[in-house]
PDB file of C-alpha atoms (C1' of nucleotides) in Angstrom:
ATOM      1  CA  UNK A   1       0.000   0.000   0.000  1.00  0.00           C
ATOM      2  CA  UNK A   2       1.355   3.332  -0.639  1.00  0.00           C
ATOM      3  CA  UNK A   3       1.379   5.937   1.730  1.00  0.00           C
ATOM      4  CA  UNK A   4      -0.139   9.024   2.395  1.00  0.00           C
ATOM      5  CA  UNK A   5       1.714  12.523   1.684  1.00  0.00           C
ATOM      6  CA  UNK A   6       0.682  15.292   4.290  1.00  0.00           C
ATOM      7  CA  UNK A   7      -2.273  17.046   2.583  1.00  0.00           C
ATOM      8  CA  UNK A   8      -3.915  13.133   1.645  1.00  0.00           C
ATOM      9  CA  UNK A   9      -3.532  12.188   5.160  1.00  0.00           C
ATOM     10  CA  UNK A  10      -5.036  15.149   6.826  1.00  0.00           C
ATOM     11  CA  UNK A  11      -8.485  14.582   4.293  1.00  0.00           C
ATOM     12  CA  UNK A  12      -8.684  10.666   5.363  1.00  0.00           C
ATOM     13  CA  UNK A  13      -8.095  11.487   8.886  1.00  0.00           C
ATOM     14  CA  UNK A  14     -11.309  13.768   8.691  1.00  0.00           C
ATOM     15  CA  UNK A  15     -12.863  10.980   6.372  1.00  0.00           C
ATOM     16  CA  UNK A  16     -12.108   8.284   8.964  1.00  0.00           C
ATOM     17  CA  UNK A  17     -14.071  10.497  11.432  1.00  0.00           C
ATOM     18  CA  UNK A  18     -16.995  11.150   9.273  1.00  0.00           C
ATOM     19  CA  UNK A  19     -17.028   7.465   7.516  1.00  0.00           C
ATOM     20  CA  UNK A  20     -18.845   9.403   4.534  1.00  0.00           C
ATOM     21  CA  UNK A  21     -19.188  12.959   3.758  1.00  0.00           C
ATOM     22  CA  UNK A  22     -19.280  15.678   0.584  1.00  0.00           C
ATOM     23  CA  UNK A  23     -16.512  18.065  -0.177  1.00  0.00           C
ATOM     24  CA  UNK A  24     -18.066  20.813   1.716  1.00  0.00           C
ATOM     25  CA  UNK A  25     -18.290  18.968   5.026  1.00  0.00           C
ATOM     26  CA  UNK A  26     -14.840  17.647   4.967  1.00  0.00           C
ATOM     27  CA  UNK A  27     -13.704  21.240   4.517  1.00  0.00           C
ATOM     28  CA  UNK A  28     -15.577  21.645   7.434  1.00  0.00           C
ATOM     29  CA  UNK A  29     -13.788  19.986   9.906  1.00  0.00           C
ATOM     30  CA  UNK A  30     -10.381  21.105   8.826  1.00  0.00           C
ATOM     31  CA  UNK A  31      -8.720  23.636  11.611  1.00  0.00           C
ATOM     32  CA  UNK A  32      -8.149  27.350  10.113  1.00  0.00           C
ATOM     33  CA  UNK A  33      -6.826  28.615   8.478  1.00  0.00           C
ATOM     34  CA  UNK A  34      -9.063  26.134   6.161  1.00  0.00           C
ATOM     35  CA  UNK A  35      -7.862  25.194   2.430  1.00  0.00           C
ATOM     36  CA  UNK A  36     -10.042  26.299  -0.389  1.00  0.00           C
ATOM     37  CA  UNK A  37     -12.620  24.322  -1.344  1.00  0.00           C
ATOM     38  CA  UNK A  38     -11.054  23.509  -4.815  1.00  0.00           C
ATOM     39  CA  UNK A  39      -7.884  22.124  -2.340  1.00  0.00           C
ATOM     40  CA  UNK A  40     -10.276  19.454  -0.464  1.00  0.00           C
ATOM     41  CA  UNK A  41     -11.953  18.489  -4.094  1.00  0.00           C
ATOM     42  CA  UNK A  42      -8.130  17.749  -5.608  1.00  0.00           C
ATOM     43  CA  UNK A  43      -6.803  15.753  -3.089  1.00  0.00           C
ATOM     44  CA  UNK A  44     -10.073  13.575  -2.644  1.00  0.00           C
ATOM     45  CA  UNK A  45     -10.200  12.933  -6.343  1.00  0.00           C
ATOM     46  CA  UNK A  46      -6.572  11.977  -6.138  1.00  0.00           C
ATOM     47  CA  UNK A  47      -7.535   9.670  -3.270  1.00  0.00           C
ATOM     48  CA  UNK A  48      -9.896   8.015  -5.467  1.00  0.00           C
ATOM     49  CA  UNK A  49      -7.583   7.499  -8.137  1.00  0.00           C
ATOM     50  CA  UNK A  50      -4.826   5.815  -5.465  1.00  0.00           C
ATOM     51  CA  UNK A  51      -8.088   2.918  -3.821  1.00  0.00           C
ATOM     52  CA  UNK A  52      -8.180   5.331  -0.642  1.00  0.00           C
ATOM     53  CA  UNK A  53     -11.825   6.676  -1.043  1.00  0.00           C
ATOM     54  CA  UNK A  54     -14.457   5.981  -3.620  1.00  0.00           C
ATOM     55  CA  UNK A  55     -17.944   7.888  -3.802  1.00  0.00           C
ATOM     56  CA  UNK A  56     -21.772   7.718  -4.363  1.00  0.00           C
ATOM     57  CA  UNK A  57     -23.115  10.053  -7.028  1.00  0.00           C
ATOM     58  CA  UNK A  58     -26.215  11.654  -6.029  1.00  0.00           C
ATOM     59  CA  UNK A  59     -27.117  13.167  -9.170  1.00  0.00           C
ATOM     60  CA  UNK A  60     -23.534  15.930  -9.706  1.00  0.00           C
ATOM     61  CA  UNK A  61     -22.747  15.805  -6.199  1.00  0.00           C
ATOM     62  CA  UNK A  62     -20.363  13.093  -4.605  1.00  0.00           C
ATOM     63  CA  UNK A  63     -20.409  11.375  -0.800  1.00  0.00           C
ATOM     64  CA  UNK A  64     -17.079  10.169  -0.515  1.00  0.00           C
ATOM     65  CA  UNK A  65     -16.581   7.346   1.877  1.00  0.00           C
ATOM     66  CA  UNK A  66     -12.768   5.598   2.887  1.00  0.00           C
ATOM     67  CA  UNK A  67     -12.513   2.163   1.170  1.00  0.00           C
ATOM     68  CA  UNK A  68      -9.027   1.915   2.844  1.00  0.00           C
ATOM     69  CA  UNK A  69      -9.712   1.769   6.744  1.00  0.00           C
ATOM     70  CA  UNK A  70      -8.190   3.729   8.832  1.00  0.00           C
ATOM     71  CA  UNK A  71      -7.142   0.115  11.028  1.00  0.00           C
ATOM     72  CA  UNK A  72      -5.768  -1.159   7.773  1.00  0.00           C
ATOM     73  CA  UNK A  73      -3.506   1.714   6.724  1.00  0.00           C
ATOM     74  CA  UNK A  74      -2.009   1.747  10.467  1.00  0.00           C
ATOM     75  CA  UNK A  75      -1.010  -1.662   9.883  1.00  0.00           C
ATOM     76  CA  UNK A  76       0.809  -1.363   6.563  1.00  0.00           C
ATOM     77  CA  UNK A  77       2.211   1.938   7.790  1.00  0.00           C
ATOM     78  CA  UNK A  78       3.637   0.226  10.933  1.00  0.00           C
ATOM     79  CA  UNK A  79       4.761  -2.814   9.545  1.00  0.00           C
ATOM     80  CA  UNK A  80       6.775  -0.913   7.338  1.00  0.00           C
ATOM     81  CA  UNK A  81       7.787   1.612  10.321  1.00  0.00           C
ATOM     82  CA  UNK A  82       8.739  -1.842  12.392  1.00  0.00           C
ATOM     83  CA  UNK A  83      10.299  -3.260   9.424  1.00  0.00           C
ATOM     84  CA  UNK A  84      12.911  -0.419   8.363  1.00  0.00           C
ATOM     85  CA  UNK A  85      13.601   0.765  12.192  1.00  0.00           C
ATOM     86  CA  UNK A  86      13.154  -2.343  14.240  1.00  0.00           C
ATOM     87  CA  UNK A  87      14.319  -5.422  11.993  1.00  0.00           C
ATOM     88  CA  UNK A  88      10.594  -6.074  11.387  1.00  0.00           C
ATOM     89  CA  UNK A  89      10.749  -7.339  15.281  1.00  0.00           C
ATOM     90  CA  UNK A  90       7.571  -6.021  17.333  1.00  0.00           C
ATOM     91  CA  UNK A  91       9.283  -6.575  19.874  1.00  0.00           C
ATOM     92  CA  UNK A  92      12.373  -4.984  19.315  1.00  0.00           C
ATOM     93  CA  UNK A  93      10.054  -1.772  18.535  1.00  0.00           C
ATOM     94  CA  UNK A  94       7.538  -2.370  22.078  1.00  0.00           C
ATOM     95  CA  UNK A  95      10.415  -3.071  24.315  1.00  0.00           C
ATOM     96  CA  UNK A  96      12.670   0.269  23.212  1.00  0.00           C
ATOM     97  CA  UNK A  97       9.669   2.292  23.997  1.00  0.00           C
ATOM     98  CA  UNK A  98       8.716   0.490  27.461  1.00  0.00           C
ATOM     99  CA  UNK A  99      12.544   1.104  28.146  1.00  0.00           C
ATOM    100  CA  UNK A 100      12.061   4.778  26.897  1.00  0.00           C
ATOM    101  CA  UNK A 101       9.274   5.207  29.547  1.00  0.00           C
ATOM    102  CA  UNK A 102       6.487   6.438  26.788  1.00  0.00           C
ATOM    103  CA  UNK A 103       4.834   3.659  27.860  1.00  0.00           C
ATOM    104  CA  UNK A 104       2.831   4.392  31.531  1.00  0.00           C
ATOM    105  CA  UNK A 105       3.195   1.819  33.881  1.00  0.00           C
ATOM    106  CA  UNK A 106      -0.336   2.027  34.176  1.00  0.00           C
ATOM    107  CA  UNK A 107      -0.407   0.793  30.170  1.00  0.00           C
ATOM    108  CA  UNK A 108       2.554  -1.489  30.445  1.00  0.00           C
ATOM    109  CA  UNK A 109      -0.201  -3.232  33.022  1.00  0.00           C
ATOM    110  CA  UNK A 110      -2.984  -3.352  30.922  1.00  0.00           C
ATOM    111  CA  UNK A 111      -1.119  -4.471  27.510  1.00  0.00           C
ATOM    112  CA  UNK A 112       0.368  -7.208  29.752  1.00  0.00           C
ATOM    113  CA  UNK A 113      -3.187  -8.220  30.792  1.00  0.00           C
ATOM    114  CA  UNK A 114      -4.238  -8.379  27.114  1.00  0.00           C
ATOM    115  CA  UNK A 115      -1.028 -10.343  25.449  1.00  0.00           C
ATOM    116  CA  UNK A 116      -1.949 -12.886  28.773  1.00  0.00           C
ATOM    117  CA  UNK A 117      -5.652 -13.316  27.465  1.00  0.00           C
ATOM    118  CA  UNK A 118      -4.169 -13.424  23.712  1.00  0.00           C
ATOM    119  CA  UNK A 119      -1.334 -15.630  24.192  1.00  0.00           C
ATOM    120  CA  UNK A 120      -3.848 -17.801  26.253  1.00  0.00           C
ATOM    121  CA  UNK A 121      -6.187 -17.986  23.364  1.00  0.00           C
ATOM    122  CA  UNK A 122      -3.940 -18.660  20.618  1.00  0.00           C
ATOM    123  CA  UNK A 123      -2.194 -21.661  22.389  1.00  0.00           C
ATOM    124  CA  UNK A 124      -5.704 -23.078  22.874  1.00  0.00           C
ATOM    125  CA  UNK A 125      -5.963 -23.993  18.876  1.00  0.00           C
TER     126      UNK A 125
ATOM    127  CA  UNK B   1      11.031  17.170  14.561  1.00  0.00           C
ATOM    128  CA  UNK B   2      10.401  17.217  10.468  1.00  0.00           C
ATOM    129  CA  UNK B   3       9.500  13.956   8.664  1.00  0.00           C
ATOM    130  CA  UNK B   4      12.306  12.549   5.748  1.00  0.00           C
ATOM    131  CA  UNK B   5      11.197  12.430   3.012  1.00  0.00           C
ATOM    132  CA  UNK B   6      11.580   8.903   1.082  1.00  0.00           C
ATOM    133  CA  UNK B   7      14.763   9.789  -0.526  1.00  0.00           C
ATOM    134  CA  UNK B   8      16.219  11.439   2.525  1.00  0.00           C
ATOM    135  CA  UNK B   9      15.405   8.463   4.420  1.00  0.00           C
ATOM    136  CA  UNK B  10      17.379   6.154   2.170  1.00  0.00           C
ATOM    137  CA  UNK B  11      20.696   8.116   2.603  1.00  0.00           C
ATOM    138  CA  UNK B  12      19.917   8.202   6.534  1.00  0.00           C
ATOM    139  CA  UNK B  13      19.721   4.352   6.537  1.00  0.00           C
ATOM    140  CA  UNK B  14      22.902   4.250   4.650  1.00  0.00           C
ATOM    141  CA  UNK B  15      24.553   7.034   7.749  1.00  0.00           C
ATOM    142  CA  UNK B  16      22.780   5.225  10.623  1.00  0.00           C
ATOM    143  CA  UNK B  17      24.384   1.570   9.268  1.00  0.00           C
ATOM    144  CA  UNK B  18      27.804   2.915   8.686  1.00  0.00           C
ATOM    145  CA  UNK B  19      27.883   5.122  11.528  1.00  0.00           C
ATOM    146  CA  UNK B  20      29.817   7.480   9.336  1.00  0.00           C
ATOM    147  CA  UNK B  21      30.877   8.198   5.802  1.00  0.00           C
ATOM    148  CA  UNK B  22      31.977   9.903   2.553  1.00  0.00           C
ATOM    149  CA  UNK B  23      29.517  10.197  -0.126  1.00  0.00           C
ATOM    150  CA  UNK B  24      31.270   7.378  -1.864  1.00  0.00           C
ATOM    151  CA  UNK B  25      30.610   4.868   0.318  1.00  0.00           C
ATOM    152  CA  UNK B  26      27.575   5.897   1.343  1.00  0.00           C
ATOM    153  CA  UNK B  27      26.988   5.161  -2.473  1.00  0.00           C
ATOM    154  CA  UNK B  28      28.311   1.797  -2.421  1.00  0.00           C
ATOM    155  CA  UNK B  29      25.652   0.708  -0.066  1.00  0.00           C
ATOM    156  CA  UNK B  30      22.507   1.561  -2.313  1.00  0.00           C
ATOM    157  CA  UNK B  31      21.198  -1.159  -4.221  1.00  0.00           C
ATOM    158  CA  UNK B  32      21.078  -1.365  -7.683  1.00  0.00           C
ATOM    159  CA  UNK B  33      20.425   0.623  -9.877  1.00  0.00           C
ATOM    160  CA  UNK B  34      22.356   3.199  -7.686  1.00  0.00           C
ATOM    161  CA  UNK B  35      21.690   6.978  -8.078  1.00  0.00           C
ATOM    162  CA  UNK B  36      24.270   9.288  -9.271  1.00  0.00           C
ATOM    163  CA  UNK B  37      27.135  10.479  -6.951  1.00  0.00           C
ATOM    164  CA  UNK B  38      25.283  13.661  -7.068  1.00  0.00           C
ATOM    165  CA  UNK B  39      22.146  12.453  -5.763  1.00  0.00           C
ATOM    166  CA  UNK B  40      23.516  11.313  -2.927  1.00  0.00           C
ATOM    167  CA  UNK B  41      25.715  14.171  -2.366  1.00  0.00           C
ATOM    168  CA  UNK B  42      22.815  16.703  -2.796  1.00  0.00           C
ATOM    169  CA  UNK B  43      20.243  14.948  -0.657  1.00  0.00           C
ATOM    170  CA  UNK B  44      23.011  14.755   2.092  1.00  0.00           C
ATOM    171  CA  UNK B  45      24.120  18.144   1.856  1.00  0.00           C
ATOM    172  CA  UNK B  46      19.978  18.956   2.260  1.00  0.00           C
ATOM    173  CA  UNK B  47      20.083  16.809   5.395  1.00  0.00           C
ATOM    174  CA  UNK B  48      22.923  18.562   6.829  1.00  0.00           C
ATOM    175  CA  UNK B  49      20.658  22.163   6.480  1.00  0.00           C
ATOM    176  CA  UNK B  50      17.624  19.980   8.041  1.00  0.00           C
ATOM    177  CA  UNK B  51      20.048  19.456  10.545  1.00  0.00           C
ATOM    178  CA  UNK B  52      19.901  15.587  10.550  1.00  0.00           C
ATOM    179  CA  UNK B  53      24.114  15.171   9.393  1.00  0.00           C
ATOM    180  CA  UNK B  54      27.061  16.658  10.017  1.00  0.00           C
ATOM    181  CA  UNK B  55      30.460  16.657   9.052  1.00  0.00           C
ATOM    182  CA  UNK B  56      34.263  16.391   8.989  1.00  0.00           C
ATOM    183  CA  UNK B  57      36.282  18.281   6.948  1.00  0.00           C
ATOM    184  CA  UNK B  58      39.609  16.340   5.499  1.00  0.00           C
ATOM    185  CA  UNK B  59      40.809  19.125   3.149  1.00  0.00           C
ATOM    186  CA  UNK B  60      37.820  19.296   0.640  1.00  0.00           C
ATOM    187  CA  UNK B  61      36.626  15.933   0.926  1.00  0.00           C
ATOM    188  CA  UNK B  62      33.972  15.487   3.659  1.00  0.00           C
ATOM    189  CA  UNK B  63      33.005  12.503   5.756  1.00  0.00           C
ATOM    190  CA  UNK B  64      29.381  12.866   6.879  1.00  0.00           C
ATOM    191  CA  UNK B  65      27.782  11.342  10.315  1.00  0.00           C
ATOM    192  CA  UNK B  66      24.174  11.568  11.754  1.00  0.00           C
ATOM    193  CA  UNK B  67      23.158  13.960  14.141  1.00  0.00           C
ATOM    194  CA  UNK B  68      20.100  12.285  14.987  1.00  0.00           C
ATOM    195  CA  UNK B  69      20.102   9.287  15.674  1.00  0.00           C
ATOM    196  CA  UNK B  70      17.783   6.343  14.554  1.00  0.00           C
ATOM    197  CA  UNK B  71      16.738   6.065  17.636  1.00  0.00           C
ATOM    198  CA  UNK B  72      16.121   9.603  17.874  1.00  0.00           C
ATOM    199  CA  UNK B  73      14.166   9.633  14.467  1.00  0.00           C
ATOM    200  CA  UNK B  74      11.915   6.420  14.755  1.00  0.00           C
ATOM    201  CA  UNK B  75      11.078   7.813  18.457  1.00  0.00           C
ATOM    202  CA  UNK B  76       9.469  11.277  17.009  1.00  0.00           C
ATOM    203  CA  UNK B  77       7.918   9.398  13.808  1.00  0.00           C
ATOM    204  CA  UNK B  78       6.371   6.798  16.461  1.00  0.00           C
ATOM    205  CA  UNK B  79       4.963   9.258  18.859  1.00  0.00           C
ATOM    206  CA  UNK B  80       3.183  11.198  15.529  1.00  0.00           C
ATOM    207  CA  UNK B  81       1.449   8.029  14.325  1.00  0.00           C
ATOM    208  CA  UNK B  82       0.711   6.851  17.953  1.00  0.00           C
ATOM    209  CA  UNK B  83      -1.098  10.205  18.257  1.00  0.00           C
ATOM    210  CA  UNK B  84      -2.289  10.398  14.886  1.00  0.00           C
ATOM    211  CA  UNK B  85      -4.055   6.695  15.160  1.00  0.00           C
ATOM    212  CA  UNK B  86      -4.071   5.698  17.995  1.00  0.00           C
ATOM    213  CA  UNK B  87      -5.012   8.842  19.876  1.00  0.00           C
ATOM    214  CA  UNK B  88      -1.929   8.930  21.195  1.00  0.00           C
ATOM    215  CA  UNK B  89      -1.975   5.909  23.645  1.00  0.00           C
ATOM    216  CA  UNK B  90       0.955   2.966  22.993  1.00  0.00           C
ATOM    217  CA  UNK B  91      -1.249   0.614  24.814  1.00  0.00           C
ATOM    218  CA  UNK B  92      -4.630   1.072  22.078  1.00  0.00           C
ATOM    219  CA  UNK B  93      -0.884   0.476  19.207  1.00  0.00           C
ATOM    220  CA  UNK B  94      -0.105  -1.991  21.006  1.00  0.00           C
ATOM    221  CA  UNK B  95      -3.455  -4.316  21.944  1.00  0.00           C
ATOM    222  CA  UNK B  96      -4.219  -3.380  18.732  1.00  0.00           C
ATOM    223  CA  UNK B  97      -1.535  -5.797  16.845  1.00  0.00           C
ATOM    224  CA  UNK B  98      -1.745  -7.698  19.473  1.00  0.00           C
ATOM    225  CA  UNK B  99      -5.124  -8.727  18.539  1.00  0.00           C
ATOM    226  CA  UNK B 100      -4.261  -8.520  14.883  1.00  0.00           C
ATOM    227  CA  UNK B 101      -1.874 -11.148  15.218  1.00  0.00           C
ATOM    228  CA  UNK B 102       1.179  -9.126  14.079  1.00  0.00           C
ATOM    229  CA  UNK B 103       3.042  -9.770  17.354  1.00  0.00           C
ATOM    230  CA  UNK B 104       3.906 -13.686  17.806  1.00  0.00           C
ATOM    231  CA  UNK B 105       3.285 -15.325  20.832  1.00  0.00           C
ATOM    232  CA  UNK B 106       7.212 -15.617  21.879  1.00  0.00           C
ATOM    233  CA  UNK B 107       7.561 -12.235  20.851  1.00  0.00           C
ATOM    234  CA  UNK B 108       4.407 -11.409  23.464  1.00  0.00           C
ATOM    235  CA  UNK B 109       5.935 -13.503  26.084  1.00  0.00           C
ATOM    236  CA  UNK B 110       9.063 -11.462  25.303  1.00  0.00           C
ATOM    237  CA  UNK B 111       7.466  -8.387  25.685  1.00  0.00           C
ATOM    238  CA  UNK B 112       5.694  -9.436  28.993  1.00  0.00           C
ATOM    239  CA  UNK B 113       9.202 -10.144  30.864  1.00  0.00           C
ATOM    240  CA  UNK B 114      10.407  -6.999  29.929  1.00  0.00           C
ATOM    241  CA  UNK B 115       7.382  -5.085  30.862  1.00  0.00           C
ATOM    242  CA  UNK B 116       7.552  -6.644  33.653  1.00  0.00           C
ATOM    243  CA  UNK B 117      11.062  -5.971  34.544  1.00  0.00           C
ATOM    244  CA  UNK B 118      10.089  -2.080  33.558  1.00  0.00           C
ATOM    245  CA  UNK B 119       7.261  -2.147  36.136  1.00  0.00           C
ATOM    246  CA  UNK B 120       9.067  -2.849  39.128  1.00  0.00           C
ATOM    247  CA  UNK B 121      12.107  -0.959  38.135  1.00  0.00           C
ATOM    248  CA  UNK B 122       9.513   2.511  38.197  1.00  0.00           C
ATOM    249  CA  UNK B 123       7.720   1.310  40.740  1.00  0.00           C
ATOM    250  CA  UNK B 124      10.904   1.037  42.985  1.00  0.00           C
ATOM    251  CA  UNK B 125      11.396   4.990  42.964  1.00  0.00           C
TER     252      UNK B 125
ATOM    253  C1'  DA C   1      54.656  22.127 -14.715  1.00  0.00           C
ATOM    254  C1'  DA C   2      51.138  19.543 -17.290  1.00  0.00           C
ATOM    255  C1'  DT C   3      47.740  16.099 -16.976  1.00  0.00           C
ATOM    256  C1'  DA C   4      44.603  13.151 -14.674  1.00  0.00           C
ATOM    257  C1'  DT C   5      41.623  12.106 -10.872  1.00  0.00           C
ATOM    258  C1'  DA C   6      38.419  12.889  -7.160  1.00  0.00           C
ATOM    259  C1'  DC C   7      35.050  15.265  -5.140  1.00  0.00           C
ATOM    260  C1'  DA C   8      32.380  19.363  -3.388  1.00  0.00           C
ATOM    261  C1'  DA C   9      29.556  23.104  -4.976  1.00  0.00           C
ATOM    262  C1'  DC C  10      26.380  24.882  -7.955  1.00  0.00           C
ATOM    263  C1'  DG C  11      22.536  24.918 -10.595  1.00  0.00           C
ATOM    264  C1'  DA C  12      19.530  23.130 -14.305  1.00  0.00           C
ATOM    265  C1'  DA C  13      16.012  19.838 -15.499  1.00  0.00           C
ATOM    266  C1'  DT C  14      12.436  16.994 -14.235  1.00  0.00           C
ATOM    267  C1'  DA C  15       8.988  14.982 -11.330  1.00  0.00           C
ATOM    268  C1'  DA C  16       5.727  14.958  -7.667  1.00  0.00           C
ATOM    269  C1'  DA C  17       2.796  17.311  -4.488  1.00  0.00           C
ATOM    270  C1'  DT C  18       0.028  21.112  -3.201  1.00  0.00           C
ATOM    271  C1'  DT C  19      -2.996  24.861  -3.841  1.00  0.00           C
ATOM    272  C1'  DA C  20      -6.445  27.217  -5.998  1.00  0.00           C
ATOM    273  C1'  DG C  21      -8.480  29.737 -10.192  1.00  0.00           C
ATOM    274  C1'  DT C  22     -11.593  28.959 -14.105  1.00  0.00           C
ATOM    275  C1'  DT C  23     -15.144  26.702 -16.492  1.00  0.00           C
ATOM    276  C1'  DA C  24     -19.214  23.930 -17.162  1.00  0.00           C
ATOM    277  C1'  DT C  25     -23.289  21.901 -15.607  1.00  0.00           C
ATOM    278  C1'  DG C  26     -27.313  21.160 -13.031  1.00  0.00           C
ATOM    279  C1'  DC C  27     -30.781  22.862  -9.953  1.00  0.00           C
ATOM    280  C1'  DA C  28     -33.562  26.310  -7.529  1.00  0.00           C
ATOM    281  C1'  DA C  29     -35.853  30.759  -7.265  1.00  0.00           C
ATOM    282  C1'  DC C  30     -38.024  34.074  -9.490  1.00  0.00           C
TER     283       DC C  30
ATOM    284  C1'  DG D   1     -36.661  30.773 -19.419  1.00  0.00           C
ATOM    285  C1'  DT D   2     -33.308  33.726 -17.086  1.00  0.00           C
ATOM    286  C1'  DT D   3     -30.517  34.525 -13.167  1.00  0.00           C
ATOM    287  C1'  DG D   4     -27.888  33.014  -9.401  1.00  0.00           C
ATOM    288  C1'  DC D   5     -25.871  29.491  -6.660  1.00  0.00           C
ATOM    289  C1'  DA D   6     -23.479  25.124  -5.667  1.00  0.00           C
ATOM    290  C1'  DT D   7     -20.286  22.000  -6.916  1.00  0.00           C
ATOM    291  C1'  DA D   8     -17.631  18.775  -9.933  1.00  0.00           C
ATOM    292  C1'  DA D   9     -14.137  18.768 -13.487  1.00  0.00           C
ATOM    293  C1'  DC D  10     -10.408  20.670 -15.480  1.00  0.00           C
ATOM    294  C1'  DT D  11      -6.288  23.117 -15.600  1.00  0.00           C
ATOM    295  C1'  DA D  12      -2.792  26.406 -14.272  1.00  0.00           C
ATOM    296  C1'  DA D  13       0.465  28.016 -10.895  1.00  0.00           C
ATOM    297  C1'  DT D  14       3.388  27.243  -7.243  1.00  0.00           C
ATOM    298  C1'  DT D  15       6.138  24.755  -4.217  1.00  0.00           C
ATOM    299  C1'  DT D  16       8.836  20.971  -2.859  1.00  0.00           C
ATOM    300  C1'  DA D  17      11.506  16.945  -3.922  1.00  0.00           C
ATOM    301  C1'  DT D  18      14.510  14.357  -6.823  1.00  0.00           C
ATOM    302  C1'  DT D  19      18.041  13.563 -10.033  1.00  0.00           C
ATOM    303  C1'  DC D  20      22.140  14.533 -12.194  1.00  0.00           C
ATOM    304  C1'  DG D  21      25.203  17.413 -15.555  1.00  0.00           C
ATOM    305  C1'  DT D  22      28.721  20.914 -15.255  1.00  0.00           C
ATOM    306  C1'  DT D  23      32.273  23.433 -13.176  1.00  0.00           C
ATOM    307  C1'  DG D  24      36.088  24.521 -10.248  1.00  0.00           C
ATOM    308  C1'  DT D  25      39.553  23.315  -7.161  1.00  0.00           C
ATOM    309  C1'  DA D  26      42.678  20.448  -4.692  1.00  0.00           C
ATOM    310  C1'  DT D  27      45.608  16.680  -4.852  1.00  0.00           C
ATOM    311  C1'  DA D  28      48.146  12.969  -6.924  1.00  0.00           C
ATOM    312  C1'  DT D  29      50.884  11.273 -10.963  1.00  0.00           C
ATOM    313  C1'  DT D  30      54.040  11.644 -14.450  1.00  0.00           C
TER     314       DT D  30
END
DNA sequence: AATATACAACGAATAAATTAGTTATGCAAC
DNA sequence: GTTGCATAACTAATTTATTCGTTGTATATT
């Protein structure tokens, strides 16, 4: 999957909010000082053309909607991240940020809680 | 801290492997087909202004090193996308390929002995 | 000293991304 | 039906990124 430049990114962030919307309501939710109109039109079209978004015609106007999820673009964007920084080890890439302390104590907890109950589950097969 | 872009990143891979380097050999480790020696002298010289290299004269011939480190780098990029998708919590990142199945069960277990280690290292302050 | 070699600096050419103006079309209001 | 408005499509302009040819200078070689 390719990625995202800046200016795609910030229109399927608002599109992963909305899960649908026209031109003119995406425009909406950007922060000012807001891009023209025109701007938000461009870059969704060119979304469309690269599989991100596709749309529903009612009669000239379009409601585009994300075909890409926003889960599913994380996950190729990470693997890649984990791949080129951490030797594609999750690991590697959890453990120098638990060691870094940007991981709370109070998450370490919980994420150790959940690996338990996955771990558990997946040996269970 | 600003993003690389992808060529920038490729010449930082290079820098971060060799720890240092002249544009030559920083050449020699691109895969085929390899840019021109200008390429990789230009985008260098660019991430010396961006503030990413440095370097060491020898007469006219300069050996280039990173100023930031990889570490440094994949930190900033990982905090972005954690905030970004995963409003901004390593624990939602991390359950979150947990559950996806990205993260192998040793690698869990892994990650749980460390953790754990990491918990009652903090919590002895 | 003349020539060859190596490499940094410069800058031109191209490509990709970003932004927004212009135009065309359909619909609503009158 | 004519006018005005909304919006999609198209296209131009600008900016940023990428690639590499050319030039100049220092150093090595003869």
């Amino acid at each position: 999957m390719r990625d995202l430049t800046r200016a795609e990114e910030e229109v399927m962030q608002v599109l992963w909010k909305l899960k649908k919307g026209f031109v003119k309501e995406i425009l909406e939710h950007f922060d000012e000082p807001k891009p023209a109109y025109n701007t938000v039109s461009t870059i969704v079209r060119i979304l469309q053309d690269k599989g991100f978004v596709d749309h529903k015609a009612y009669g000239r106007t379009h409601e585009y909607f994300p075909v890409v999820s926003k889960s599913e673009y994380s996950k190729s964007h990470l693997s890649t991240f984990v791949n080129d920084y951490f030797s594609n080890s999750f690991e590697k890439m959890v453990s120098f940020f638990a060691k870094e302390k940007s991981i709370s104590v109070k998450e370490m907890e919980e994420i150790m809680k959940i690996m338990e109950g996955e771990v558990k589950k997946q040996k269970n097969k």
